[in-house]
Amino acid sequence: MAELATSPRYRAYLDHLISELDRAMVVAQAAKAKGFDPRTEVEIPIASDLAGRVEALLNYKGVADCIRELEERMSREEASLKIGDAFVSRQFGETTREEILDHAIRASMALLTEGVVAAPTEGIGKVGVKKNDDGSEYLVIYYAGPIRSAGGTAQALSVLVGDYVRRLLNLDRYKPREDEIERYVEEIKQYNGIQSMQYLPKDDDIRLIIRNCPVCIDGEPTEKEEISGYRNLERVETNVVRGGMCLVIAEGIGLKAPKIQKNVAKMHLDGWEWLETLISGTASASDEEEEPGIHPKDKYMRDMLAGRPPFSYPMRKGGFRLQLGRGRNTGFATCGFNPATLHVLDDYLAVGTQMKVERPGKACGVVPCDTIEGPTVRLTSGEILRIDTLEEANKHVDAKEIEYILDVGEMLISYGEFLENNHVLAPPSYCEAWWIQEGGPRHPESEAEAISFVAEGAYLHPNFTWFWDDCTEEQLLFLSDAVAKTASVKDGVLYIPQDPAVKAVLEELLVPHTVENGQYVIKTPLALIAGLGLSYSLEKSATWNTLPPFTNGLAMAAYLSGMKMRSKAGTRIGGRMGRPGKSAPRKMKPPVHVLFPIGESGGMKRSIDNAAKFCNADLSGDMFSGTAVTSGQVEGMIHVETGERKCPSCGAVTFKSRCSCGSHTDAVYRCPRCSTLGLPGEEQCMRCGAPLTCQKDSVMSLRQEYNAALAVTGLAANAIPELKGVRGLISKERVVEPLEKGILRAANEVYVFRDGTVRYDMIDLPLTHFRPAEIAVTVEKLRSIGYTKDMHGAELTSPDQLIELNPQDILVSEDCGEYLVRVATYIDQLLEKLYGLDPFYCAKVPEDLVGQLIMGLAPHTSAGVLARVIGFTKAKAGYAHPFYHAAKRRNCDGDEDCVMLLMDGLVNFSRSFLPSTRGGTMDAPLVLTTTLNPKEVDKETLNVDVMSRYPLAVYEACLTYTPPKNLEKIVDHVENRVGTPEQFEGFSFTHDTQDISAGPLDTMYTNPILKGTTDKIKAELDLADRIRAVETNDLAERIINSHLMPDMIGNLRSFSKQSFRCPRCKTSFRRIPISGKCTKCGAVLKATMHKGNVTKYLEISKYMAEHYQLSEYTNQRIAVTEMNIWSTFGQEEKQQMDLSDFF
């Protein structure tokens, strides 16, 4: 394995992480060896690189060395194909063609997805060989739902790998029948109606793919619906919709055809020439902006959810203004906003909130940046001002003085975002960094000095450049005439008599002014007067006499004034609220403390305390060794289904991993049909061929087990909160967790996840630099863990110095810190009381966890990432280096991940707890990545720019809508540093912010003040009324058509088709029995859909129809839906009232 290029300082940092990991592994292994867990060794293999992750994930011994050798000679995509040669030559022990094909495709996909996601293990159901009508054989790949986590490129390339390997095995290409082709067309469209895919190819494009693809793309049934046409086909094994197949064809081959074509060309593969036809046929539909320039895009406005307001319509005046730059907490799919903007927008955008955006990508995470401009507002006094500080925003918001938001402020977007999304650069709002590079000598002390710089050849400074291009020539002419005729200048202040028409133009220009004594008072009037073509004495200049035609108001103002100006408006970007931020413990539904089955004995709460007191008169069934039973009703005796285990030493049959004699037990597999005992390694019964299972229905003395566990922990039952278990187990071996673990978790108020670990979820946010003052950690503590110098190389002595963040160090939320202290206490108590070992953490307060290792894990992935906690943030999010997030195959556009203490994962995680169903290994740490390598993480992080300022050429390129790839050589970004020591450190940024937690910490969307959807909608519409960039009538219509109406109509349909359930035994009935009672236990059945579910949005819809100007179509749709509802439920009768009702 090639040595990572690092500096000595960074190498020492990595060595420290590995030494701390080794220390934890020694303790964890000692605990596992005690035998209380399903396995006697740590079940999370360690991998230091991509090749190691692939081998650990798939368990193909020797494949890591092969991958390393291939990656030294070729690109990763080429290596993912060439690795098929090794499998065909049976280097890894494969015996059959199916096994060769299966292993080669899975290994290739694991390599393409950085060995992180679960798609290679869960996204491919199986691989098979079938026969064409001419007798030749072809390859068929069965994709499953989790293939979605691989992404379109890896999905498509897995088909290419299948083609490459099947050629080596002399298999023919797939030759589809016509009815099979039409089945694909029908099924993909039906799946899109169910799940709404990212991309839906045209019917003819689907036919083109199926007719020409040399591999048969099949799939497992994933949906509840069956296909409506082309059913019962001979070579298609199911009539149920196959989601995995649809994803690979549409979002894989259909969407990523250009990438497949590149790899086909590199490998010189024939048979894929048809891709050119597919690409040329879809290019016109997918490329919306071939011509220079950009146009409004409203895709982000579709599927509007009630309560999550828009802040700017597409490219609308008053919307977010693009500011080009990267803050230390932006980039990697996050955008910066002035904290004042976040507060003025009613706190809907909190730190970590997701926002759906018009461009350059689809969404972004929201973070504060106080070095960009805030919103411009009109106060109730008529004053127009720009609010740039959170303190000023708080003052005006608290006083309820903000009447109207004329401009929502700037939005900081980095060059890297345009590069990642392959979006042309767009003109940003004119800023001082740009102005200085165009000849601005220094920051002007006054407006007069700024104008004097213009005389020396500079552009007008952005602080005194108004929004001329938002005005028409007619508006400027009107304002110029009004000022010349009625205004006056006294002591450098411009006074204009009040006139609504004049004020409207001033508000278009966003000129700050107050209203005093019936006049508009403008304290910085020089640039305005000059731009209106007036002299200081307010006389019209000679330039008015020879006006040429102008393209916009800015060109007109520049001509009239004789000053060089740039656009202050720049590019406006639309945005609306997406998902709210999150910082909360991971809990199962309902929350439980231990993976211990208690059946129905614990009631709805799954209470082990209640189950231990349960009196069961029926004690028929087998009993485990050591269970003492007396006749009659017995308290605490329950029926459970667990795995059957046998002690190899004393032969006792038990459900525990550790026998009472001290030996570790083994799982026992039997045939459920003929009870034949299976041998180790067998999966099917050798007598009847049925799949072997490890389960036993038996009777357990829960009271006895509970009391014994309490004795081990030294706790009394009344000293802990109510202990909760699970109804049943769904893993293959049905392994039971020791009750002691649940008792200690309950005592510390922490909850278990399905794999035995305790987790905490947070929204992902990026960070490359931090200040000690903002992370609640002292300078001395930071120095003790290796942070001895700031980003400029000076000794770290002050909490206000900026420090560069190491890629595997993270900041967790303060709430997370408090929770992890409780988890650490639980782990220490577990090590002491169950395993008989010394405590590991000894943490009393969050700062005690600084320097401790954690494991990060993203949903839909199977690889944890090693990291170190170095501080805490007030934001409800987790701040970490882009490399750390990319190692989990996540970005920061609203993605959510979890952290767990390293020792918790090493000791408590077991594959034996994972569900045996499809997707069971997703969101589980099947491997741990110890060292981050920029070459081996998600490639999006390579586009993060790391400059302290952009060169002038970047700003000039923005004016001509230049593709960002044209500037890759002049903009320093991570990709340019890969393979050098600078790939990990020496990063910089263009925009600083004083505090990465500044601004709202909780979004208004989750505020308990808004008690329901009706309150949320009214609050959303109230905000929309106050934002210039939003059309309230259109918003109301969108809410109704995209959320409220589909919900009411869908629930009305579901009401007529609903099933009924038993609240006691959970049996479901498609049709209710005549008695109305459960046929199993006699309980009264309950409906699953109620009248309130159908009518809940009717009144608010009618309210919106009454108060807003909706289209006739929408009004009629509301009326028809109301009529359908009352025809189903009957019109509510109006009750007769008497006089007493009015007193």
GROMACS .gro file of C-alpha atoms in nm, residues 771-1048:
model
  278
  771ARG     CA    1  -1.185   2.945   1.704
  772PRO     CA    2  -1.151   2.800   2.055
  773ALA     CA    3  -1.401   3.059   2.179
  774GLU     CA    4  -1.683   2.912   1.969
  775ILE     CA    5  -1.638   2.542   2.058
  776ALA     CA    6  -1.658   2.555   2.440
  777VAL     CA    7  -1.304   2.424   2.490
  778THR     CA    8  -1.008   2.599   2.652
  779VAL     CA    9  -0.684   2.679   2.475
  780GLU     CA   10  -0.500   2.457   2.723
  781LYS     CA   11  -0.721   2.160   2.641
  782LEU     CA   12  -0.671   2.211   2.268
  783ARG     CA   13  -0.295   2.230   2.311
  784SER     CA   14  -0.304   1.903   2.503
  785ILE     CA   15  -0.458   1.723   2.202
  786GLY     CA   16  -0.215   1.864   1.948
  787TYR     CA   17  -0.350   2.205   1.845
  788THR     CA   18  -0.049   2.419   1.934
  789LYS     CA   19  -0.046   2.666   1.642
  790ASP     CA   20  -0.303   2.873   1.458
  791MET     CA   21  -0.362   2.868   1.082
  792HIS     CA   22  -0.082   3.121   1.027
  793GLY     CA   23   0.177   2.923   1.225
  794ALA     CA   24   0.169   3.140   1.538
  795GLU     CA   25   0.161   2.979   1.884
  796LEU     CA   26  -0.192   2.917   2.008
  797THR     CA   27  -0.248   3.141   2.310
  798SER     CA   28  -0.582   3.315   2.257
  799PRO     CA   29  -0.937   3.176   2.225
  800ASP     CA   30  -0.992   3.413   1.932
  801GLN     CA   31  -0.718   3.271   1.708
  802LEU     CA   32  -0.820   3.080   1.397
  803ILE     CA   33  -0.706   2.716   1.387
  804GLU     CA   34  -0.717   2.477   1.093
  805LEU     CA   35  -0.929   2.171   1.166
  806ASN     CA   36  -0.777   1.827   1.122
  807PRO     CA   37  -0.984   1.617   0.878
  808GLN     CA   38  -1.077   1.351   1.135
  809ASP     CA   39  -1.170   1.591   1.415
  810ILE     CA   40  -1.533   1.689   1.465
  811LEU     CA   41  -1.752   1.926   1.664
  812VAL     CA   42  -2.075   1.782   1.798
  813SER     CA   43  -2.375   1.976   1.924
  814GLU     CA   44  -2.390   2.064   2.292
  815ASP     CA   45  -2.694   1.839   2.328
  816CYS     CA   46  -2.497   1.556   2.172
  817GLY     CA   47  -2.212   1.620   2.416
  818GLU     CA   48  -2.446   1.585   2.713
  819TYR     CA   49  -2.593   1.264   2.570
  820LEU     CA   50  -2.250   1.114   2.498
  821VAL     CA   51  -2.151   1.174   2.861
  822ARG     CA   52  -2.444   0.953   2.962
  823VAL     CA   53  -2.341   0.695   2.702
  824ALA     CA   54  -1.983   0.704   2.836
  825THR     CA   55  -2.115   0.647   3.188
  826TYR     CA   56  -2.317   0.352   3.063
  827ILE     CA   57  -2.011   0.203   2.890
  828ASP     CA   58  -1.799   0.242   3.204
  829GLN     CA   59  -2.066   0.079   3.419
  830LEU     CA   60  -2.103  -0.200   3.164
  831LEU     CA   61  -1.729  -0.269   3.158
  832GLU     CA   62  -1.717  -0.277   3.537
  833LYS     CA   63  -2.033  -0.463   3.631
  834LEU     CA   64  -2.086  -0.707   3.344
  835TYR     CA   65  -1.738  -0.761   3.204
  836GLY     CA   66  -1.535  -0.709   3.521
  837LEU     CA   67  -1.299  -0.457   3.358
  838ASP     CA   68  -1.181  -0.107   3.449
  839PRO     CA   69  -1.385   0.194   3.333
  840PHE     CA   70  -1.266   0.349   3.008
  841TYR     CA   71  -1.403   0.704   2.985
  842CYS     CA   72  -1.458   0.837   3.340
  843ALA     CA   73  -1.644   1.135   3.189
  844LYS     CA   74  -1.847   1.367   3.411
  845VAL     CA   75  -1.892   1.666   3.181
  846PRO     CA   76  -1.878   1.704   2.800
  847GLU     CA   77  -1.527   1.853   2.808
  848ASP     CA   78  -1.404   1.521   2.948
  849LEU     CA   79  -1.485   1.370   2.608
  850VAL     CA   80  -1.257   1.608   2.418
  851GLY     CA   81  -0.992   1.393   2.252
  852GLN     CA   82  -1.203   1.076   2.265
  853LEU     CA   83  -1.267   0.873   1.949
  854ILE     CA   84  -1.607   0.826   1.794
  855MET     CA   85  -1.741   0.644   1.492
  856GLY     CA   86  -1.943   0.829   1.228
  857LEU     CA   87  -2.194   0.645   1.012
  858ALA     CA   88  -2.438   0.758   0.744
  859PRO     CA   89  -2.773   0.596   0.664
  860HIS     CA   90  -2.770   0.344   0.378
  861THR     CA   91  -2.399   0.284   0.428
  862SER     CA   92  -2.203   0.004   0.590
  863ALA     CA   93  -1.871   0.168   0.678
  864GLY     CA   94  -1.802   0.369   0.990
  865VAL     CA   95  -1.541   0.647   0.991
  866LEU     CA   96  -1.302   0.699   1.279
  867ALA     CA   97  -1.300   1.053   1.420
  868ARG     CA   98  -1.213   1.247   1.732
  869VAL     CA   99  -1.430   1.486   1.932
  870ILE     CA  100  -1.254   1.819   1.989
  871GLY     CA  101  -1.538   2.052   2.087
  872PHE     CA  102  -1.904   2.144   2.092
  873THR     CA  103  -2.127   2.382   1.901
  874LYS     CA  104  -2.450   2.552   2.005
  875ALA     CA  105  -2.590   2.472   1.660
  876LYS     CA  106  -2.815   2.167   1.630
  877ALA     CA  107  -2.569   2.009   1.390
  878GLY     CA  108  -2.235   1.835   1.364
  879TYR     CA  109  -1.950   2.039   1.217
  880ALA     CA  110  -1.668   1.840   1.057
  881HIS     CA  111  -1.414   1.857   0.776
  882PRO     CA  112  -1.545   1.797   0.422
  883PHE     CA  113  -1.316   1.491   0.401
  884TYR     CA  114  -1.493   1.333   0.699
  885HIS     CA  115  -1.837   1.383   0.546
  886ALA     CA  116  -1.716   1.264   0.205
  887ALA     CA  117  -1.574   0.947   0.362
  888LYS     CA  118  -1.933   0.860   0.457
  889ARG     CA  119  -2.045   0.942   0.099
  890ARG     CA  120  -2.242   1.241   0.222
  891ASN     CA  121  -2.236   1.611   0.147
  892CYS     CA  122  -2.387   1.889   0.354
  893ASP     CA  123  -2.706   1.982   0.166
  894GLY     CA  124  -2.925   1.866   0.454
  895ASP     CA  125  -2.788   1.514   0.500
  896GLU     CA  126  -2.812   1.363   0.846
  897ASP     CA  127  -2.569   1.118   1.006
  898CYS     CA  128  -2.503   0.964   1.342
  899VAL     CA  129  -2.211   0.933   1.581
  900MET     CA  130  -2.144   0.667   1.843
  901LEU     CA  131  -1.869   0.634   2.097
  902LEU     CA  132  -1.597   0.407   1.962
  903MET     CA  133  -1.603   0.174   2.261
  904ASP     CA  134  -1.979   0.135   2.234
  905GLY     CA  135  -1.945   0.021   1.873
  906LEU     CA  136  -1.654  -0.214   1.940
  907VAL     CA  137  -1.815  -0.381   2.242
  908ASN     CA  138  -2.188  -0.379   2.167
  909PHE     CA  139  -2.222  -0.401   1.788
  910SER     CA  140  -2.288  -0.745   1.642
  911ARG     CA  141  -2.393  -0.859   1.297
  912SER     CA  142  -2.603  -1.118   1.477
  913PHE     CA  143  -2.848  -0.845   1.582
  914LEU     CA  144  -2.907  -0.721   1.227
  915PRO     CA  145  -3.236  -0.805   1.051
  916SER     CA  146  -3.220  -1.098   0.813
  917THR     CA  147  -3.444  -0.918   0.562
  918ARG     CA  148  -3.328  -0.730   0.252
  919GLY     CA  149  -3.149  -0.412   0.358
  920GLY     CA  150  -3.070  -0.545   0.703
  921THR     CA  151  -2.700  -0.461   0.683
  922MET     CA  152  -2.759  -0.101   0.581
  923ASP     CA  153  -2.682   0.162   0.842
  924ALA     CA  154  -2.448  -0.076   1.025
  925PRO     CA  155  -2.071  -0.042   1.085
  926LEU     CA  156  -1.959  -0.355   0.902
  927VAL     CA  157  -1.612  -0.202   0.862
  928LEU     CA  158  -1.426   0.091   1.021
  929THR     CA  159  -1.221   0.334   0.811
  930THR     CA  160  -0.924   0.452   1.015
  931THR     CA  161  -0.746   0.689   0.778
  932LEU     CA  162  -0.898   0.933   0.532
  933ASN     CA  163  -0.740   0.954   0.189
  934PRO     CA  164  -0.870   1.228  -0.046
  935LYS     CA  165  -0.829   0.984  -0.337
  936GLU     CA  166  -1.063   0.735  -0.173
  937VAL     CA  167  -1.352   0.947  -0.052
  938ASP     CA  168  -1.645   1.086  -0.247
  939LYS     CA  169  -1.508   1.297  -0.533
  940GLU     CA  170  -1.729   1.594  -0.452
  941THR     CA  171  -1.482   1.700  -0.184
  942LEU     CA  172  -1.211   1.738  -0.449
  943ASN     CA  173  -1.399   2.043  -0.580
  944VAL     CA  174  -1.379   2.237  -0.253
  945ASP     CA  175  -1.176   2.552  -0.321
  946VAL     CA  176  -0.916   2.655  -0.064
  947MET     CA  177  -0.803   3.007  -0.169
  948SER     CA  178  -0.788   3.316   0.050
  949ARG     CA  179  -0.925   3.525  -0.238
  950TYR     CA  180  -1.038   3.464  -0.593
  951PRO     CA  181  -0.828   3.620  -0.872
  952LEU     CA  182  -0.985   3.887  -1.088
  953ALA     CA  183  -1.010   3.639  -1.375
  954VAL     CA  184  -1.278   3.448  -1.180
  955TYR     CA  185  -1.501   3.754  -1.142
  956GLU     CA  186  -1.452   3.843  -1.506
  957ALA     CA  187  -1.543   3.487  -1.606
  958CYS     CA  188  -1.864   3.520  -1.409
  959LEU     CA  189  -1.970   3.812  -1.627
  960THR     CA  190  -1.955   3.593  -1.938
  961TYR     CA  191  -2.117   3.285  -1.784
  962THR     CA  192  -1.801   3.080  -1.825
  963PRO     CA  193  -1.804   2.705  -1.744
  964PRO     CA  194  -1.614   2.659  -1.414
  965LYS     CA  195  -1.395   2.384  -1.563
  966ASN     CA  196  -1.222   2.652  -1.769
  967LEU     CA  197  -1.080   2.800  -1.448
  968GLU     CA  198  -0.965   2.482  -1.273
  969LYS     CA  199  -0.598   2.570  -1.317
  970ILE     CA  200  -0.623   2.917  -1.166
  971VAL     CA  201  -0.852   2.836  -0.873
  972ASP     CA  202  -0.675   2.635  -0.604
  973HIS     CA  203  -0.899   2.348  -0.499
  974VAL     CA  204  -0.845   2.014  -0.328
  975GLU     CA  205  -0.802   1.815  -0.649
  976ASN     CA  206  -0.492   2.018  -0.736
  977ARG     CA  207  -0.331   1.913  -0.406
  978VAL     CA  208  -0.405   1.540  -0.403
  979GLY     CA  209  -0.090   1.335  -0.363
  980THR     CA  210   0.100   1.609  -0.181
  981PRO     CA  211   0.124   1.694   0.192
  982GLU     CA  212  -0.092   1.999   0.120
  983GLN     CA  213  -0.390   1.773   0.054
  984PHE     CA  214  -0.462   1.772   0.429
  985GLU     CA  215  -0.359   2.118   0.550
  986GLY     CA  216  -0.281   2.472   0.447
  987PHE     CA  217  -0.639   2.538   0.336
  988SER     CA  218  -0.776   2.892   0.338
  989PHE     CA  219  -1.109   3.067   0.277
  990THR     CA  220  -1.234   3.395   0.137
  991HIS     CA  221  -1.497   3.489   0.398
  992ASP     CA  222  -1.469   3.466   0.775
  993THR     CA  223  -1.749   3.469   1.031
  994GLN     CA  224  -1.721   3.552   1.397
  995ASP     CA  225  -1.928   3.259   1.526
  996ILE     CA  226  -2.032   2.944   1.339
  997SER     CA  227  -2.339   2.917   1.567
  998ALA     CA  228  -2.463   3.274   1.516
  999GLY     CA  229  -2.829   3.313   1.428
 1000PRO     CA  230  -3.136   3.107   1.512
 1001LEU     CA  231  -3.058   2.763   1.655
 1002ASP     CA  232  -3.412   2.622   1.620
 1003THR     CA  233  -3.630   2.674   1.315
 1004MET     CA  234  -3.973   2.830   1.351
 1005TYR     CA  235  -4.111   2.525   1.168
 1006THR     CA  236  -4.059   2.311   1.480
 1007ASN     CA  237  -4.151   2.585   1.730
 1008PRO     CA  238  -4.434   2.471   1.961
 1009ILE     CA  239  -4.593   2.815   1.913
 1010LEU     CA  240  -4.719   2.680   1.581
 1011LYS     CA  241  -4.949   2.408   1.712
 1012GLY     CA  242  -5.055   2.248   1.388
 1013THR     CA  243  -5.055   2.267   1.010
 1014THR     CA  244  -5.313   2.546   1.006
 1015ASP     CA  245  -5.093   2.767   1.224
 1016LYS     CA  246  -4.790   2.684   1.011
 1017ILE     CA  247  -4.967   2.774   0.687
 1018LYS     CA  248  -5.093   3.106   0.824
 1019ALA     CA  249  -4.744   3.191   0.954
 1020GLU     CA  250  -4.595   3.098   0.616
 1021LEU     CA  251  -4.840   3.317   0.425
 1022ASP     CA  252  -4.788   3.603   0.670
 1023LEU     CA  253  -4.413   3.590   0.602
 1024ALA     CA  254  -4.474   3.570   0.228
 1025ASP     CA  255  -4.684   3.888   0.246
 1026ARG     CA  256  -4.378   4.067   0.386
 1027ILE     CA  257  -4.123   3.950   0.126
 1028ARG     CA  258  -4.096   4.135  -0.204
 1029ALA     CA  259  -3.950   3.830  -0.380
 1030VAL     CA  260  -4.251   3.607  -0.306
 1031GLU     CA  261  -4.598   3.603  -0.464
 1032THR     CA  262  -4.842   3.515  -0.187
 1033ASN     CA  263  -5.135   3.424  -0.412
 1034ASP     CA  264  -4.922   3.186  -0.614
 1035LEU     CA  265  -4.777   3.037  -0.294
 1036ALA     CA  266  -5.123   2.968  -0.156
 1037GLU     CA  267  -5.219   2.790  -0.477
 1038ARG     CA  268  -4.901   2.583  -0.474
 1039ILE     CA  269  -4.958   2.473  -0.114
 1040ILE     CA  270  -5.310   2.361  -0.193
 1041ASN     CA  271  -5.225   2.177  -0.516
 1042SER     CA  272  -4.902   2.013  -0.405
 1043HIS     CA  273  -4.981   1.924  -0.043
 1044LEU     CA  274  -5.332   1.980   0.088
 1045MET     CA  275  -5.541   1.850  -0.201
 1046PRO     CA  276  -5.333   1.535  -0.268
 1047ASP     CA  277  -5.347   1.458   0.104
 1048MET     CA  278  -5.726   1.495   0.130
   0.00000   0.00000   0.00000
